[in-house]
Amino acid sequence: MDSQVKDRKGLSSMLSGADDVEEEEEEHFDSDEDDDDEDDDDFEEDDDDEVSSERRSEEFLLEDERARLEKIFLQLSRERVFLRVHDVVIKGISKTDASLIESEADVLKRATAMHEIIQAADTLNARLRSLGLFDSVDITLQSGPPGTTNVVIEVVEKKSSVSGDVGIFTKPQARSWSLEGKLKLRNLFGCADDWDGYLALGWDQISEISAKVSLPGWKGIKTPVEAQVSLLQQDWLKLSSYKERSLGFSLGLISSVHHDLTYNLAWRHLTNPSEMSSSSVRRQLGQNLLSSLKYTFSIDRRNSSSRPTHGYAFLYTSHIGGLAPGSLRFLRQEFDVHCCLPLGFYNAAVNVGLSSGLIFPWGTGFLDKPSSLSERFFLGGKSSPVCTLGGPSSLLGFKPRGLGPSEPRRHTGTEKFSEDALETDERDALGGDLAVTAFVDLSFDLPLKLLREAGIHGHAFACSGNLTKLTENEYRNFNIKKYMESFRNTVGCGLVIPMKRFRAEVNYCYVVKHGEHDRWKTGFQFRFSSAP
């Protein structure tokens, strides 16, 4: 600091010397009384010289300060400067509990060197911004007692803590539309708590209502806590001849970037108002209890979830049921892997995906028991396999629950035949215990600049998948060669229109291979997939 002061004094003395010279020049010009016009011109030049001299002095000071800072950073990078945090000062909070920020700031107190404090401050800044509670976060260091520093955290809280959304959405798997509303409250009690309410109204019934609360890791809790209560009703009468009503509770036990562990407890009731369901569906009707643990491991290194051009993604899910007496006993495993390779022209990329799932009951006599109808795998629907990352479900060209094991419905003699009955061929989709799907998708830019700027692009694809039953001793009849030979295949091409909330596709699908009782369609199809 002394050398810096000295340098600044020397610089100021140099500047003052320059001023003396300028004063002498001014006196010299004043003594010339023969030409007043020339004197005036000289005075104006002297004023310009003074301004330029001041500018040069400011530049000298900036250069000196820049050199000093570079020297300090160079010293920090080469040498370990021991320093610890003496105190953390928090400014700008009114609604948020100070202990929330203090718990996040513990990382600062573990630092023992200057560069460690800077790294910890950068991590803390990113963490506080990720909470979504503040418009801005500034962290500065101030001098403290010898060998220490004080950290000042100044935040600006967001003014509005309430948000909502209302819209009309389609549920392709249930073949229905609904009016959905969402309400979100943030930081209601000052601990970064999130309160979410969700309501979906069908044309004739409430299809879902739920409430969820989320808390971050706070006051010694190392992982976020999430709890949800929901009432769900699904209508599968047209596809599988049953309706499902579920009252459930879920509790998030572990939640991190790659790992999630959730406990689920639900009471479910399956009914058949039409009394036309097949024998396999009728055996599943009634009430049951679900008590399960679900673990999910996921990695997503793609540059985009709606139109990836490079990267990869992987998801693995393990779901075990039967934790409570009398609850459904099953073991469900899923994995899904996506890989994307750029081609280097027209922003083209090849996406390749493979997913599979297996479910099996467990317990005494499990080989003779069927798997739960609600937990089985169903293939088909209108979701894009490129966007979908969650196990086998989507197969383009096939209708929702459009392939796999099925069974004729019961005829009572009083039913009325309609277009829906003819469309479904009067069979119930039963789902399967083993499902495998794969796809290849080539995406590319279109030649029109207007379409490229709007994000509209073309793609060509090929999909394949199969579904079979293994429970109730059916595994004895399983043959891997026959299973591979019975894969359903689809090829096609189309346009992709990205939107804010979903991805719209206009595709021409050609079903190359299908089963005897599958529900499929060759031709133009419109598909909508949620954009994650």
Coordinates of C-alpha atoms in Angstrom, one line a residue:
M1 CA 0.0 0.0 0.0
D2 CA 2.9 2.4 0.8
S3 CA 4.5 1.8 -2.6
Q4 CA 1.1 2.4 -4.2
V5 CA 0.7 5.7 -2.3
K6 CA 4.2 6.7 -3.2
D7 CA 3.6 5.9 -6.9
R8 CA 0.5 8.0 -6.8
K9 CA 2.3 10.9 -5.1
G10 CA 5.1 10.7 -7.7
L11 CA 2.5 10.7 -10.5
S12 CA 0.7 13.7 -8.9
S13 CA 4.0 15.6 -8.6
M14 CA 4.7 14.9 -12.2
L15 CA 1.3 16.2 -13.1
S16 CA 1.8 19.3 -10.9
G17 CA 5.2 19.9 -12.6
A18 CA 3.4 19.8 -15.9
D19 CA 0.9 22.4 -14.5
D20 CA 3.8 24.7 -13.5
V21 CA 5.2 24.6 -17.0
E22 CA 1.8 25.4 -18.4
E23 CA 1.5 28.4 -16.0
E24 CA 4.9 29.7 -17.2
E25 CA 3.7 29.3 -20.8
E26 CA 0.5 31.2 -19.9
E27 CA 2.6 34.1 -18.3
H28 CA 4.8 34.2 -21.4
F29 CA 1.8 34.5 -23.7
D30 CA 0.4 37.2 -21.4
S31 CA 3.6 39.3 -21.7
D32 CA 3.1 39.6 -25.5
E33 CA 1.1 42.8 -25.8
D34 CA 1.7 43.5 -29.5
D35 CA -0.8 40.9 -31.0
D36 CA -4.0 40.4 -28.8
D37 CA -5.6 38.0 -31.3
E38 CA -2.7 35.6 -31.2
D39 CA -2.8 35.7 -27.4
D40 CA -6.4 34.6 -27.4
D41 CA -5.7 31.7 -29.7
D42 CA -2.8 30.6 -27.5
F43 CA -5.1 30.7 -24.4
E44 CA -7.6 28.4 -26.1
E45 CA -4.8 26.0 -27.0
D46 CA -3.6 26.0 -23.4
D47 CA -7.2 25.1 -22.2
D48 CA -7.2 22.2 -24.7
D49 CA -3.8 21.1 -23.3
E50 CA -5.1 21.2 -19.8
V51 CA -8.1 19.0 -20.7
S52 CA -5.9 16.5 -22.5
S53 CA -3.5 16.5 -19.6
E54 CA -6.3 15.6 -17.2
R55 CA -7.4 12.8 -19.5
R56 CA -3.9 11.5 -19.7
S57 CA -3.6 11.6 -15.9
E58 CA -6.9 9.6 -15.6
E59 CA -5.6 7.1 -18.1
F60 CA -2.3 6.8 -16.1
L61 CA -4.2 6.1 -12.9
L62 CA -6.4 3.4 -14.6
E63 CA -3.3 1.8 -16.1
D64 CA -1.7 1.8 -12.7
E65 CA -4.8 0.3 -11.0
R66 CA -5.1 -2.3 -13.7
A67 CA -1.5 -3.3 -13.3
R68 CA -1.9 -3.5 -9.6
L69 CA -4.9 -5.8 -9.9
E70 CA -3.2 -8.1 -12.4
K71 CA -0.3 -8.3 -10.0
I72 CA -2.6 -9.3 -7.1
F73 CA -4.4 -11.9 -9.2
L74 CA -1.1 -13.3 -10.4
Q75 CA 0.0 -13.6 -6.8
L76 CA -3.2 -15.3 -5.8
S77 CA -2.8 -17.9 -8.6
R78 CA 0.8 -18.7 -7.7
E79 CA 0.8 -18.4 -3.9
R80 CA -1.6 -19.6 -1.2
V81 CA -2.8 -16.5 0.6
F82 CA -4.2 -17.7 4.0
L83 CA -7.5 -16.0 4.8
R84 CA -10.7 -17.0 6.6
V85 CA -14.2 -15.5 6.9
H86 CA -14.8 -13.6 10.1
D87 CA -18.5 -12.7 9.6
V88 CA -21.3 -13.0 7.0
V89 CA -23.5 -9.9 6.6
I90 CA -26.9 -10.3 4.9
K91 CA -28.7 -7.3 3.4
G92 CA -31.9 -6.8 1.4
I93 CA -34.1 -9.5 2.8
S94 CA -37.6 -8.9 4.1
K95 CA -39.7 -12.0 3.5
T96 CA -36.9 -14.6 3.3
D97 CA -35.6 -16.2 6.5
A98 CA -32.0 -15.2 7.1
S99 CA -31.2 -18.7 8.3
L100 CA -31.9 -20.0 4.8
I101 CA -29.0 -17.9 3.4
E102 CA -26.8 -18.6 6.4
S103 CA -27.2 -22.3 5.9
E104 CA -26.1 -21.9 2.2
A105 CA -23.2 -19.6 3.3
D106 CA -21.6 -22.4 5.4
V107 CA -19.5 -23.2 2.5
L108 CA -17.7 -19.9 3.0
K109 CA -16.7 -20.6 6.6
R110 CA -14.9 -23.8 5.5
A111 CA -12.5 -21.8 3.2
T112 CA -9.0 -21.2 4.6
A113 CA -7.4 -19.3 1.6
M114 CA -8.3 -16.4 -0.6
H115 CA -8.8 -18.4 -3.8
E116 CA -11.0 -20.8 -1.8
I117 CA -13.2 -18.0 -0.6
I118 CA -13.6 -16.6 -4.1
Q119 CA -14.6 -20.1 -5.4
A120 CA -17.0 -20.6 -2.5
A121 CA -18.6 -17.1 -3.1
D122 CA -19.1 -18.0 -6.8
T123 CA -20.8 -21.3 -5.8
L124 CA -23.0 -19.5 -3.2
N125 CA -24.0 -16.9 -5.8
A126 CA -25.2 -19.6 -8.2
R127 CA -27.0 -21.5 -5.5
L128 CA -28.9 -18.5 -4.2
R129 CA -29.9 -17.6 -7.8
S130 CA -31.1 -21.1 -8.4
L131 CA -33.6 -20.8 -5.6
G132 CA -35.6 -18.4 -7.8
L133 CA -36.3 -16.0 -4.9
F134 CA -34.1 -13.1 -5.9
D135 CA -33.8 -10.7 -8.8
S136 CA -30.1 -10.1 -8.1
V137 CA -27.4 -11.5 -5.8
D138 CA -24.2 -9.5 -5.1
I139 CA -21.4 -10.9 -2.9
T140 CA -18.5 -8.6 -1.8
L141 CA -15.5 -9.0 0.5
Q142 CA -14.6 -6.4 3.1
S143 CA -11.6 -6.2 5.4
G144 CA -12.0 -7.7 8.8
P145 CA -9.6 -8.4 11.7
P146 CA -6.1 -9.3 10.7
G147 CA -6.0 -12.5 8.6
T148 CA -9.8 -12.4 8.1
T149 CA -12.5 -10.9 5.8
N150 CA -16.2 -10.1 6.1
V151 CA -18.5 -11.4 3.4
V152 CA -21.4 -9.1 2.5
I153 CA -24.4 -10.8 0.7
E154 CA -26.8 -8.2 -0.7
V155 CA -29.9 -9.5 -2.4
V156 CA -33.0 -8.0 -4.1
E157 CA -36.1 -10.1 -3.5
K158 CA -38.7 -10.7 -6.2
K159 CA -41.8 -8.7 -5.7
S160 CA -44.4 -11.2 -6.9
S161 CA -44.6 -14.7 -5.2
V162 CA -47.8 -15.8 -7.0
S163 CA -48.0 -17.3 -10.5
G164 CA -50.6 -19.2 -12.4
D165 CA -51.5 -20.8 -15.7
V166 CA -54.7 -21.9 -17.4
G167 CA -55.0 -23.7 -20.7
I168 CA -56.7 -26.5 -22.7
F169 CA -54.6 -29.6 -23.1
T170 CA -55.0 -33.0 -24.8
K171 CA -54.3 -36.3 -23.2
P172 CA -53.6 -38.6 -26.2
Q173 CA -53.4 -41.8 -24.1
A174 CA -56.9 -41.2 -22.7
R175 CA -58.1 -39.7 -25.9
S176 CA -59.7 -36.7 -24.2
W177 CA -59.3 -33.0 -23.7
S178 CA -59.3 -31.1 -20.4
L179 CA -59.2 -27.6 -19.0
E180 CA -56.2 -27.4 -16.7
G181 CA -55.2 -24.7 -14.2
K182 CA -52.1 -24.3 -12.1
L183 CA -51.4 -22.0 -9.2
K184 CA -48.0 -21.6 -7.6
L185 CA -47.0 -19.8 -4.4
R186 CA -43.3 -19.2 -3.7
N187 CA -41.6 -18.4 -0.4
L188 CA -44.8 -18.2 1.5
F189 CA -43.2 -18.8 4.9
G190 CA -39.7 -17.4 4.0
C191 CA -37.9 -20.7 3.7
A192 CA -38.0 -21.0 -0.2
D193 CA -41.1 -23.2 0.1
D194 CA -43.1 -23.9 -3.1
W195 CA -46.8 -24.6 -3.0
D196 CA -48.3 -25.9 -6.1
G197 CA -52.0 -26.5 -6.9
Y198 CA -53.2 -28.3 -10.0
L199 CA -56.7 -28.9 -11.3
A200 CA -57.7 -30.6 -14.5
L201 CA -61.4 -30.6 -15.5
G202 CA -62.7 -33.0 -18.1
W203 CA -65.9 -32.3 -20.0
D204 CA -67.9 -34.4 -17.6
Q205 CA -65.7 -35.0 -14.5
I206 CA -62.7 -33.9 -12.5
S207 CA -59.8 -35.9 -13.9
E208 CA -57.1 -34.7 -11.5
I209 CA -56.7 -32.4 -8.5
S210 CA -53.4 -32.2 -6.5
A211 CA -51.5 -30.1 -4.1
K212 CA -47.7 -30.2 -3.6
V213 CA -45.2 -28.6 -1.3
S214 CA -41.5 -28.5 -1.8
L215 CA -38.7 -27.4 0.6
P216 CA -35.0 -27.1 -0.2
G217 CA -32.3 -28.5 1.9
W218 CA -32.4 -26.3 5.0
K219 CA -31.4 -26.3 8.7
G220 CA -29.4 -29.5 8.6
I221 CA -31.6 -31.2 6.0
K222 CA -29.2 -32.1 3.2
T223 CA -31.7 -33.0 0.6
P224 CA -34.9 -31.2 -0.6
V225 CA -38.2 -32.4 0.8
E226 CA -41.3 -32.8 -1.4
A227 CA -44.8 -34.0 -0.6
Q228 CA -47.8 -34.3 -2.8
V229 CA -51.5 -35.3 -2.3
S230 CA -53.5 -36.1 -5.4
L231 CA -56.9 -37.3 -6.6
L232 CA -56.8 -38.8 -10.1
Q233 CA -59.4 -40.3 -12.3
Q234 CA -58.6 -41.9 -15.7
D235 CA -61.0 -43.1 -18.3
W236 CA -59.8 -46.2 -20.2
L237 CA -63.3 -47.4 -21.2
K238 CA -62.7 -47.1 -25.0
L239 CA -59.4 -48.8 -24.9
S240 CA -59.4 -51.3 -22.0
S241 CA -63.0 -51.2 -20.6
Y242 CA -62.3 -49.7 -17.2
K243 CA -62.1 -46.5 -15.2
E244 CA -59.5 -45.9 -12.6
R245 CA -59.8 -43.6 -9.5
S246 CA -56.8 -43.0 -7.3
L247 CA -56.2 -41.1 -4.1
G248 CA -52.5 -40.9 -3.4
F249 CA -49.7 -39.5 -1.3
S250 CA -46.1 -39.2 -2.3
L251 CA -43.0 -38.2 -0.3
G252 CA -39.7 -37.3 -1.9
L253 CA -36.9 -38.8 0.3
I254 CA -33.9 -38.1 -1.8
S255 CA -33.6 -35.5 -4.6
S256 CA -30.4 -34.5 -6.3
V257 CA -29.2 -33.7 -9.8
H258 CA -29.0 -37.4 -10.8
H259 CA -30.8 -39.3 -8.1
D260 CA -34.4 -39.4 -6.9
L261 CA -36.1 -41.6 -4.3
T262 CA -39.8 -41.4 -3.7
Y263 CA -42.3 -43.2 -1.5
N264 CA -45.8 -43.6 -2.9
L265 CA -49.0 -44.6 -1.1
A266 CA -52.2 -44.8 -3.0
W267 CA -55.7 -46.3 -2.8
R268 CA -57.0 -47.2 -6.2
H269 CA -60.4 -48.3 -7.4
L270 CA -61.0 -49.9 -10.9
T271 CA -64.6 -50.0 -12.2
N272 CA -66.4 -51.1 -15.4
P273 CA -69.6 -49.1 -15.8
S274 CA -70.2 -50.7 -19.2
E275 CA -70.0 -54.2 -17.9
M276 CA -68.5 -55.3 -21.2
S277 CA -64.9 -55.7 -20.1
S278 CA -62.9 -58.9 -21.0
S279 CA -62.4 -61.6 -18.4
S280 CA -58.8 -60.5 -17.8
V281 CA -59.9 -57.0 -17.0
R282 CA -62.8 -58.1 -14.8
R283 CA -60.3 -60.1 -12.6
Q284 CA -58.5 -56.8 -11.9
L285 CA -61.6 -54.8 -11.0
G286 CA -62.1 -53.6 -7.4
Q287 CA -60.0 -51.8 -4.8
N288 CA -56.2 -52.2 -4.2
L289 CA -53.5 -50.5 -2.2
L290 CA -50.2 -49.3 -3.6
S291 CA -47.3 -48.9 -1.2
S292 CA -44.0 -48.6 -3.1
L293 CA -40.5 -47.0 -3.4
K294 CA -39.4 -45.6 -6.7
Y295 CA -35.7 -44.8 -7.4
T296 CA -34.7 -42.9 -10.5
F297 CA -31.2 -42.3 -11.9
S298 CA -30.9 -39.9 -14.8
I299 CA -28.2 -38.1 -16.8
D300 CA -29.0 -35.7 -19.6
R301 CA -26.1 -34.2 -21.5
R302 CA -28.1 -33.2 -24.6
N303 CA -27.9 -29.6 -25.8
S304 CA -31.7 -29.5 -26.2
S305 CA -34.6 -31.8 -25.1
S306 CA -36.9 -30.8 -28.0
R307 CA -34.3 -30.8 -30.8
P308 CA -31.1 -32.3 -29.7
T309 CA -28.1 -32.1 -32.1
H310 CA -25.4 -33.6 -29.9
G311 CA -25.0 -35.3 -26.5
Y312 CA -26.6 -38.2 -24.8
A313 CA -29.2 -39.0 -22.1
F314 CA -29.8 -42.0 -19.8
L315 CA -32.5 -42.9 -17.4
Y316 CA -32.9 -45.9 -15.1
T317 CA -36.0 -46.5 -12.9
S318 CA -36.5 -49.2 -10.3
H319 CA -40.0 -49.5 -8.7
I320 CA -40.8 -52.0 -6.0
G321 CA -44.3 -52.4 -4.6
G322 CA -45.6 -54.3 -1.6
L323 CA -44.1 -52.4 1.4
A324 CA -47.4 -52.4 3.3
P325 CA -49.4 -55.5 4.2
G326 CA -52.1 -56.2 1.6
S327 CA -50.6 -53.9 -1.0
L328 CA -49.7 -54.8 -4.6
R329 CA -46.4 -56.7 -4.8
F330 CA -44.4 -56.1 -8.0
L331 CA -40.9 -55.2 -9.2
R332 CA -40.8 -52.9 -12.2
Q333 CA -37.5 -52.0 -14.0
E334 CA -37.0 -49.5 -16.9
F335 CA -34.1 -48.0 -18.7
D336 CA -34.0 -45.5 -21.6
V337 CA -30.9 -44.3 -23.5
H338 CA -30.7 -41.6 -26.2
C339 CA -27.6 -40.7 -28.2
C340 CA -27.3 -37.8 -30.7
L341 CA -24.6 -37.4 -33.4
P342 CA -24.2 -34.2 -35.4
L343 CA -23.5 -34.6 -39.1
G344 CA -22.0 -31.2 -39.8
F345 CA -24.3 -29.9 -42.5
Y346 CA -27.7 -28.2 -42.5
N347 CA -27.7 -28.5 -38.7
A348 CA -28.5 -32.2 -39.3
A349 CA -28.2 -34.7 -36.5
V350 CA -29.1 -38.4 -36.0
N351 CA -30.9 -39.3 -32.8
V352 CA -30.9 -43.0 -31.7
G353 CA -32.8 -44.3 -28.8
L354 CA -33.4 -47.7 -27.1
S355 CA -35.7 -48.3 -24.1
S356 CA -37.0 -51.4 -22.3
G357 CA -39.2 -52.3 -19.3
L358 CA -39.9 -55.4 -17.3
I359 CA -42.5 -56.0 -14.6
F360 CA -43.0 -59.1 -12.4
P361 CA -45.0 -59.8 -9.3
W362 CA -43.2 -61.2 -6.2
G363 CA -44.3 -63.2 -3.2
T364 CA -45.7 -66.7 -2.6
G365 CA -47.0 -68.2 -5.9
F366 CA -45.9 -65.2 -7.9
L367 CA -45.4 -67.3 -11.0
D368 CA -49.1 -68.0 -11.2
K369 CA -50.2 -64.4 -10.5
P370 CA -50.9 -61.7 -13.1
S371 CA -49.2 -58.3 -12.9
S372 CA -51.1 -55.3 -11.9
L373 CA -53.1 -53.8 -14.8
S374 CA -52.2 -50.2 -13.8
E375 CA -48.5 -51.0 -13.7
R376 CA -48.1 -52.8 -17.0
F377 CA -46.5 -51.3 -20.1
F378 CA -48.6 -50.0 -23.0
L379 CA -47.2 -48.9 -26.3
G380 CA -48.5 -46.4 -28.9
G381 CA -49.8 -42.9 -28.6
K382 CA -48.8 -39.5 -30.0
S383 CA -45.7 -38.6 -28.1
S384 CA -42.4 -38.0 -29.9
P385 CA -39.8 -40.6 -29.0
V386 CA -37.1 -37.9 -29.3
C387 CA -38.6 -35.9 -26.5
T388 CA -39.8 -38.8 -24.4
L389 CA -37.3 -40.0 -21.8
G390 CA -39.0 -42.3 -19.4
G391 CA -39.1 -45.9 -20.5
P392 CA -40.9 -47.6 -23.4
S393 CA -44.2 -46.0 -24.3
S394 CA -44.2 -44.3 -27.7
L395 CA -44.4 -45.9 -31.1
L396 CA -45.3 -43.7 -34.0
G397 CA -48.0 -45.0 -36.4
F398 CA -49.9 -46.8 -33.7
K399 CA -52.8 -45.5 -31.7
P400 CA -52.8 -45.2 -27.8
R401 CA -52.5 -48.7 -26.3
G402 CA -52.6 -49.8 -29.9
L403 CA -50.4 -52.9 -29.9
G404 CA -49.6 -55.9 -27.7
P405 CA -51.8 -58.5 -25.9
S406 CA -55.5 -57.9 -26.2
E407 CA -58.7 -59.9 -25.4
P408 CA -62.3 -59.9 -26.8
R409 CA -64.8 -58.0 -24.8
R410 CA -67.9 -59.6 -23.3
H411 CA -71.1 -59.2 -25.2
T412 CA -74.3 -58.7 -23.2
G413 CA -76.7 -58.6 -26.1
T414 CA -77.8 -55.1 -25.2
E415 CA -74.8 -53.0 -26.4
K416 CA -75.1 -50.7 -29.3
F417 CA -72.5 -51.0 -32.1
S418 CA -70.9 -47.7 -32.9
E419 CA -67.9 -46.4 -34.8
D420 CA -65.9 -46.6 -31.6
A421 CA -66.8 -50.3 -31.2
L422 CA -65.8 -51.0 -34.8
E423 CA -62.6 -49.0 -34.4
T424 CA -61.4 -51.0 -31.3
D425 CA -62.6 -54.3 -32.9
E426 CA -64.3 -54.9 -29.6
R427 CA -61.1 -55.9 -27.8
D428 CA -59.5 -54.7 -24.6
A429 CA -55.9 -53.7 -24.6
L430 CA -54.2 -55.6 -21.7
G431 CA -50.7 -54.3 -21.9
G432 CA -47.6 -56.4 -21.3
D433 CA -44.9 -57.3 -18.9
L434 CA -41.9 -57.0 -21.2
A435 CA -41.6 -54.0 -23.6
V436 CA -38.9 -52.9 -25.9
T437 CA -38.8 -49.9 -28.3
A438 CA -36.1 -48.3 -30.5
F439 CA -36.0 -45.4 -32.9
V440 CA -33.7 -43.6 -35.3
D441 CA -34.5 -39.9 -36.2
L442 CA -32.7 -37.7 -38.7
S443 CA -33.4 -34.0 -38.2
F444 CA -32.3 -31.3 -40.6
D445 CA -32.9 -27.6 -41.5
L446 CA -35.1 -26.6 -44.3
P447 CA -33.8 -24.4 -47.2
L448 CA -36.2 -21.5 -46.5
K449 CA -34.7 -18.9 -44.2
L450 CA -38.1 -18.0 -42.8
L451 CA -38.6 -21.5 -41.6
R452 CA -35.1 -21.8 -40.2
E453 CA -35.5 -18.6 -38.1
A454 CA -38.8 -19.9 -36.7
G455 CA -37.1 -23.2 -35.7
I456 CA -39.3 -25.3 -38.1
H457 CA -37.3 -28.2 -39.4
G458 CA -37.8 -31.5 -41.1
H459 CA -37.1 -35.0 -39.9
A460 CA -37.2 -38.6 -41.1
F461 CA -37.7 -41.5 -38.7
A462 CA -37.9 -45.2 -38.2
C463 CA -39.5 -46.8 -35.1
S464 CA -39.8 -50.4 -33.8
G465 CA -41.2 -52.0 -30.7
N466 CA -42.9 -55.0 -29.2
L467 CA -44.9 -56.0 -26.1
T468 CA -45.6 -59.4 -24.6
K469 CA -46.9 -61.1 -21.5
L470 CA -44.7 -63.1 -19.1
T471 CA -46.8 -63.6 -16.0
E472 CA -49.3 -66.4 -15.2
N473 CA -46.7 -68.9 -16.4
E474 CA -46.6 -67.3 -19.9
Y475 CA -42.8 -67.0 -19.6
R476 CA -42.6 -70.7 -20.3
N477 CA -43.8 -70.0 -23.8
F478 CA -41.5 -67.1 -24.4
N479 CA -39.1 -67.5 -27.4
I480 CA -36.6 -64.7 -28.1
K481 CA -36.6 -65.5 -31.8
K482 CA -40.4 -65.2 -32.1
Y483 CA -40.3 -62.1 -30.0
M484 CA -37.8 -60.4 -32.3
E485 CA -39.7 -61.5 -35.4
S486 CA -43.0 -60.0 -34.2
F487 CA -41.6 -56.5 -33.7
R488 CA -43.8 -53.8 -35.2
N489 CA -42.1 -51.3 -37.5
T490 CA -42.9 -47.8 -38.8
V491 CA -41.1 -45.4 -41.1
G492 CA -42.0 -41.8 -42.0
C493 CA -41.1 -38.2 -42.4
G494 CA -42.6 -34.8 -41.5
L495 CA -42.2 -31.3 -40.2
V496 CA -41.5 -30.3 -36.6
I497 CA -42.9 -27.0 -35.3
P498 CA -41.4 -26.0 -31.9
M499 CA -43.6 -24.0 -29.6
K500 CA -43.2 -22.6 -26.1
R501 CA -45.1 -25.3 -24.3
F502 CA -45.0 -28.3 -26.6
R503 CA -43.5 -29.7 -29.8
A504 CA -46.0 -30.1 -32.7
E505 CA -45.3 -32.6 -35.6
V506 CA -47.0 -33.1 -38.9
N507 CA -45.9 -36.6 -40.0
Y508 CA -46.6 -39.1 -42.7
C509 CA -46.4 -42.5 -41.1
Y510 CA -46.2 -45.8 -43.0
V511 CA -46.7 -48.9 -40.8
V512 CA -44.4 -51.5 -42.3
K513 CA -45.4 -54.3 -39.9
H514 CA -48.2 -54.8 -37.4
G515 CA -50.0 -57.5 -35.4
E516 CA -53.4 -59.0 -36.2
H517 CA -55.3 -57.1 -33.5
D518 CA -53.2 -53.9 -33.4
R519 CA -54.7 -50.5 -33.9
W520 CA -52.7 -48.5 -36.4
K521 CA -52.9 -46.0 -39.1
T522 CA -50.9 -45.2 -42.3
G523 CA -51.2 -41.6 -43.4
F524 CA -50.8 -38.1 -42.2
Q525 CA -50.9 -37.6 -38.4
F526 CA -50.6 -34.7 -36.1
R527 CA -48.7 -35.2 -32.9
F528 CA -48.1 -33.0 -29.8
S529 CA -45.4 -33.7 -27.3
S530 CA -44.6 -31.6 -24.2
A531 CA -41.3 -29.8 -24.3
P532 CA -39.4 -30.7 -21.1

